[in-house]
Coordinates of C-alpha atoms in Angstrom, one line a residue:
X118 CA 0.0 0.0 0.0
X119 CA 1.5 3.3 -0.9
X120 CA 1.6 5.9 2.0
X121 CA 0.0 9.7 0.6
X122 CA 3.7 12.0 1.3
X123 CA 3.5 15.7 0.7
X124 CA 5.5 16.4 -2.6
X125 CA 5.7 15.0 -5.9
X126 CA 9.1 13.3 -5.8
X127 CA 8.8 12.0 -2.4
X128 CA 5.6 10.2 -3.8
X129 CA 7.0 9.2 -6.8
X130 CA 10.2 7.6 -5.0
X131 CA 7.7 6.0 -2.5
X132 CA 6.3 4.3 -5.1
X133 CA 8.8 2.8 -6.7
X134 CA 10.0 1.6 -4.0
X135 CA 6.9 0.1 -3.2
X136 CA 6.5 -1.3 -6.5
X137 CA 9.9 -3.3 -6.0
X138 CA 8.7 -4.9 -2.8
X139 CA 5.7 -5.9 -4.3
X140 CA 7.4 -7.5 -7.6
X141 CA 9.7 -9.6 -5.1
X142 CA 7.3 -10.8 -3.1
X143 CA 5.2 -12.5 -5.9
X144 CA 7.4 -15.0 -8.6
X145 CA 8.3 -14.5 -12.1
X146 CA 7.6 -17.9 -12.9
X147 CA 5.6 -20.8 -11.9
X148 CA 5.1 -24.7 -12.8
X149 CA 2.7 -27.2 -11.8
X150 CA 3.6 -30.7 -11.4
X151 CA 0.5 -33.3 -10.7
X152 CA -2.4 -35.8 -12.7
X153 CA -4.9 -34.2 -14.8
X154 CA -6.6 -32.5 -11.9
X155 CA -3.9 -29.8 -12.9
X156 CA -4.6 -30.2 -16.4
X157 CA -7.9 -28.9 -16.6
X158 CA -9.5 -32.2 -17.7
X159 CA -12.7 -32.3 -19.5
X160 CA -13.5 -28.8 -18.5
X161 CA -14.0 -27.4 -21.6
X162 CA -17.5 -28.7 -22.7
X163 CA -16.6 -28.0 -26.8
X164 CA -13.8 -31.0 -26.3
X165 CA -14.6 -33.7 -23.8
X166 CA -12.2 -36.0 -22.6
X167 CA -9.5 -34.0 -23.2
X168 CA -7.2 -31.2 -21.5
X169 CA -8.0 -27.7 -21.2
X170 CA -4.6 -26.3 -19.5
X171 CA -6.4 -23.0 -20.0
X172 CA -8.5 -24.1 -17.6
X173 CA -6.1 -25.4 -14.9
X174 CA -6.4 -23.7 -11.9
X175 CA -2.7 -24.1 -11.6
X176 CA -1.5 -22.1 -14.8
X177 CA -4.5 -21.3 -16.6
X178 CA -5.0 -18.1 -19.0
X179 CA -9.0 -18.4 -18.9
X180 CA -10.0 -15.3 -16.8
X181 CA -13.1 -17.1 -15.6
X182 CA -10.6 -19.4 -13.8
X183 CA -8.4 -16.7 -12.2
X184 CA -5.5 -19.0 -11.6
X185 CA -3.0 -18.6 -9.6
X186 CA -1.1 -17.9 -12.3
X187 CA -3.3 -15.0 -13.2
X188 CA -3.6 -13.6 -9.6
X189 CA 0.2 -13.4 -9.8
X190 CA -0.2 -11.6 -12.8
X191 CA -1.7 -9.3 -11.5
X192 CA 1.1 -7.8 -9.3
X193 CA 4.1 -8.7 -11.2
X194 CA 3.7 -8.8 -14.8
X195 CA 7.4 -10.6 -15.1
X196 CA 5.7 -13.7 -14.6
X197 CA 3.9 -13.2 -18.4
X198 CA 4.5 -16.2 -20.3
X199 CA 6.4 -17.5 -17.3
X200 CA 4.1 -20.5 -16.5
X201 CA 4.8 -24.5 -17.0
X202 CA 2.6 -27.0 -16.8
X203 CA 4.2 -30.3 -16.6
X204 CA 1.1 -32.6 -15.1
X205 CA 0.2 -35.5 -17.2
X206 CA -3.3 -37.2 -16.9
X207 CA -3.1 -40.2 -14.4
X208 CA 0.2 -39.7 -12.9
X209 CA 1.0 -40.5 -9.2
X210 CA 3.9 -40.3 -7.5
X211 CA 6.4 -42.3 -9.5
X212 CA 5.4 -39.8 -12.9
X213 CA 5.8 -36.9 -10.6
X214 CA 9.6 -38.0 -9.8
X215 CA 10.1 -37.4 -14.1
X216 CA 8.1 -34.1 -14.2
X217 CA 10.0 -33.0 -11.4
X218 CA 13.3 -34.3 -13.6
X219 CA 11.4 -32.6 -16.7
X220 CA 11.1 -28.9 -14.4
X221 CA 14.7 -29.0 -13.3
X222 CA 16.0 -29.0 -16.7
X223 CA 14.3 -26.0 -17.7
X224 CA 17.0 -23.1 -18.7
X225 CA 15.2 -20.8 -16.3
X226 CA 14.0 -22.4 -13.6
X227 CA 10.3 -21.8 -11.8
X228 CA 10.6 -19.5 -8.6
X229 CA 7.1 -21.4 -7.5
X230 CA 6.5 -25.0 -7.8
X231 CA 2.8 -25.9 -7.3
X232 CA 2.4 -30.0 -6.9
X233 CA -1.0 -31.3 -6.8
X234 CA -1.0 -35.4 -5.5
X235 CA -2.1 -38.3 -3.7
X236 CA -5.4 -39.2 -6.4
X237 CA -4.0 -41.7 -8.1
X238 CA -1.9 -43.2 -5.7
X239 CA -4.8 -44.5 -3.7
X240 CA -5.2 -48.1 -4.0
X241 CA -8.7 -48.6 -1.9
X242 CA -8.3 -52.3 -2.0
X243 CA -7.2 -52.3 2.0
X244 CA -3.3 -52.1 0.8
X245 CA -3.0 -48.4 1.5
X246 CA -1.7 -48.4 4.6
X247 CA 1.1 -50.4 3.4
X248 CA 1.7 -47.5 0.7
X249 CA 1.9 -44.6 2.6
X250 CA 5.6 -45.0 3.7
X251 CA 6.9 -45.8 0.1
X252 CA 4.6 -42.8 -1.0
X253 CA 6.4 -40.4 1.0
X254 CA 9.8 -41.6 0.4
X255 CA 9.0 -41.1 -3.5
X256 CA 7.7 -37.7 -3.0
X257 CA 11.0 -36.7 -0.5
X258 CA 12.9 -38.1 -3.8
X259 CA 10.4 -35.4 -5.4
X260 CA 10.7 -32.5 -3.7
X261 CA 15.0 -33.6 -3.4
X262 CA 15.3 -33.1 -7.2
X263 CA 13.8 -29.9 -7.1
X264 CA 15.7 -28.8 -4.0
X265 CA 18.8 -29.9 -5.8
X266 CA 18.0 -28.6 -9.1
X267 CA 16.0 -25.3 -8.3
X268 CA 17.4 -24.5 -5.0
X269 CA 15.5 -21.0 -5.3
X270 CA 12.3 -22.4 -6.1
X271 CA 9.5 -22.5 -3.2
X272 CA 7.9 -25.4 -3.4
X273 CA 3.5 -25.5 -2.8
X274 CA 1.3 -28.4 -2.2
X275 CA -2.3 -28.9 -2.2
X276 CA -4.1 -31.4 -0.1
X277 CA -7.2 -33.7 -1.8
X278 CA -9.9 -31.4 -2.9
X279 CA -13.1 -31.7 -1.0
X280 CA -14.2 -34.3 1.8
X281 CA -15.8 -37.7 0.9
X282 CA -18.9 -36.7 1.8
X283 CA -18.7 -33.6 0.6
X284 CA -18.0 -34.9 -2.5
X285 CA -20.3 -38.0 -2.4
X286 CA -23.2 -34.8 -2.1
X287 CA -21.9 -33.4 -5.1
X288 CA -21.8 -36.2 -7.0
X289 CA -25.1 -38.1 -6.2
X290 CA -26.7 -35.0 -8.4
X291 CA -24.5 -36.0 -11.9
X292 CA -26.7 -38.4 -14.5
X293 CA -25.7 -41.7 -13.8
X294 CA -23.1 -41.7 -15.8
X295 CA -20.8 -39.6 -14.0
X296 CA -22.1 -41.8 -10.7
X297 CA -22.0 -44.8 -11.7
X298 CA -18.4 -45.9 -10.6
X299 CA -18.6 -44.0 -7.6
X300 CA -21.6 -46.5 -6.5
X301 CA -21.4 -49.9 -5.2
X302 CA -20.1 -52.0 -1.9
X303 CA -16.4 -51.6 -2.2
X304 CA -14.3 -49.9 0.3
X305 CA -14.1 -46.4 -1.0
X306 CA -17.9 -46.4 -2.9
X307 CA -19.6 -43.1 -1.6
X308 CA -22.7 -43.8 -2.8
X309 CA -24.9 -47.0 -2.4
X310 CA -26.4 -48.7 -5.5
X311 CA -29.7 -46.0 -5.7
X312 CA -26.9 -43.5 -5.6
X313 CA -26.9 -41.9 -1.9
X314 CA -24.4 -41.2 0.2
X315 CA -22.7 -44.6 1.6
X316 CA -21.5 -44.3 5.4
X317 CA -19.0 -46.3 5.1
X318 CA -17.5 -45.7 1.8
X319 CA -17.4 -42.0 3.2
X320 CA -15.4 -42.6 6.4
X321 CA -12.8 -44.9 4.4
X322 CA -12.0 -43.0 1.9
X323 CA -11.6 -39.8 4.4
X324 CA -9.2 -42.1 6.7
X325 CA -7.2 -43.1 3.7
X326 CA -7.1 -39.3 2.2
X327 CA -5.9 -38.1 5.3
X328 CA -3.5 -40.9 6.4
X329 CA -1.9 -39.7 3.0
X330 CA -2.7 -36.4 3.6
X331 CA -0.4 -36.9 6.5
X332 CA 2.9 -38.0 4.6
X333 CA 2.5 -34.8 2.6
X334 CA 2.6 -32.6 5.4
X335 CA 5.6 -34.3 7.4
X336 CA 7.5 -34.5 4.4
X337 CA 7.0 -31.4 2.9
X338 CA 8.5 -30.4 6.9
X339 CA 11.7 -32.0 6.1
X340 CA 12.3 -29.6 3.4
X341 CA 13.0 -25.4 4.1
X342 CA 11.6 -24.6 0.8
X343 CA 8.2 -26.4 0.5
X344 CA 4.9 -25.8 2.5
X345 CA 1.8 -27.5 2.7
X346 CA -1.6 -26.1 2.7
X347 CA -2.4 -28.1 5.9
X348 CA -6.1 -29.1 4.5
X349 CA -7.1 -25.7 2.9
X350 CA -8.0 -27.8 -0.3
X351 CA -9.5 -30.7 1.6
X352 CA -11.8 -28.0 3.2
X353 CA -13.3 -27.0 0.1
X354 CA -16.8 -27.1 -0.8
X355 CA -17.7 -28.1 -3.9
X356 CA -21.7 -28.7 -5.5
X357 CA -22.2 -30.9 -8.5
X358 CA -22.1 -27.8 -10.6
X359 CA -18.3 -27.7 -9.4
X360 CA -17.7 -31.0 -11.5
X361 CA -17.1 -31.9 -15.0
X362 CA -19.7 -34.8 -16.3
X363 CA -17.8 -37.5 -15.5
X364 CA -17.6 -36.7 -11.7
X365 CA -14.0 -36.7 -11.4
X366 CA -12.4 -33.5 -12.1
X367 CA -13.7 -30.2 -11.7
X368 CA -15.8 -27.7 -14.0
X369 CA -14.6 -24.1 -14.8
X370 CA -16.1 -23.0 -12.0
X371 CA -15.0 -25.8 -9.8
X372 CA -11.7 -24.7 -11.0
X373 CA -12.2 -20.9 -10.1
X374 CA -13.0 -22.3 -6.4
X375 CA -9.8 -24.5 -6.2
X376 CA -7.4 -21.6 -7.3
X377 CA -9.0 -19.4 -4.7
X378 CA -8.9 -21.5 -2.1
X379 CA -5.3 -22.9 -3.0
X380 CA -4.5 -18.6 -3.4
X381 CA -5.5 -18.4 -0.4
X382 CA -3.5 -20.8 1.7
X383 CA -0.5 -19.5 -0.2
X384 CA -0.9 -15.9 0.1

């Protein structure tokens, strides 16, 4: 905020000044590293099924999004044409490891690295708690290449979006075929066969999300440079208008709520 001073060149050196601090508090780059929840996925309804990185609430250029990318913009307009997305549809941790290889070899390297995880690294077959150990270690191997080969770059990353029952409310309003493999008996189903809300399914798939949820944050601890949004994303709400048709990614709008939420945490 610039302070009103009595004389044109003392306000005009205020400013600049002011300006500078502002520039370096906000990066001049920014990457994304994550599964196609980062990729804007089937959120563009002229092409379904396929990416929309405009749409990303990540890096996205689509003003109806507001990324974080675009709210960075805003203050420092060095990060123009600054912004990498390297998530790939269905990765998990293991792909992650080559994005993060991918980043690091960038001439210029990202000031901010935003990492979205965890989804498809859920097994839900009652093997998860044997995962979550092995998961960590491959995303400290993560967040080690870009400590070694970004050593300036801050390093951002977003819980699970959205509860499971938060999301089993959302979802129980798609057609049935954005339901219908979210219904059933097995251990992470949120909905029940007539597609409501499933007890059970619901407090599973929470105590697994969190139980990951958990790695993230103690690992991301080991590392000076990277912070966790301790839940912010996990907290979000989202309503069936939120998701794309199939159920499992999120609409434009849905998108517009994750980037505020995530800008939140961050700034």
């Amino acid at each position: 905020m610039l302070v009103r001073i009595t004389g044109l060149v003392a306000f005009a050196a205020l400013g600049a000044t002011a300006t500078a601090a502002s520039i370096s508090t906000y990066p001049g780059s920014i990457a994304v590293l994550g599964h196609s929840g980062a990729t804007g996925y089937n959120s563009n309804p002229a092409r379904p099924g396929q990416d929309a990185p405009e749409n990303s609430w990540a890096t996205g250029s689509n003003p109806a999004v507001d990324s974080i990318y675009r709210r960075i913009l805003a203050h420092n307009r060095a990060i123009k044409s600054h912004a990498y997305n390297f998530a790939v549809d269905g990765s998990n941790i293991d792909d992650m490891a080559e994005q993060a290889r991918e980043m690091v070899s960038l001439r210029t390297k990202p000031a901010l690295v935003l990492i979205q995880t965890i989804d498809n690294d859920i097994r839900c077959d009652g093997t998860d708690p044997q995962n979550y150990k092995p998961y960590a270690a491959k995303l400290a191997k993560v967040l080690g290449t870009i400590a070694k080969g970004a050593p300036k770059a801050r390093v951002f990353i977003v819980s699970v979006w959205g509860t499971a029952r938060v999301y089993a409310d959302a979802v129980k309003g798609l057609p049935a075929a954005g339901r219908s493999d979210k219904e059933g008996t097995g251990l992470c189903d949120v909905l029940d066969l007539s597609g409501k809300p499933r007890a059970s399914g619901i407090a599973a798939t929470d105590t697994i999300v969190k139980s990951y949820q958990r790695q993230v944050a103690q690992t991301c601890a080991r590392f000076s440079n990277c912070r966790y949004d301790n839940g912010a994303l996990f907290r979000l709400v989202v309503h069936t208008a939120d998701l794309t048709p199939d159920g499992n990614h999120l609409s434009v709008r849905g998108q517009q709520k994750m980037a505020a939420a995530a800008w939140a945490a961050l700034y």
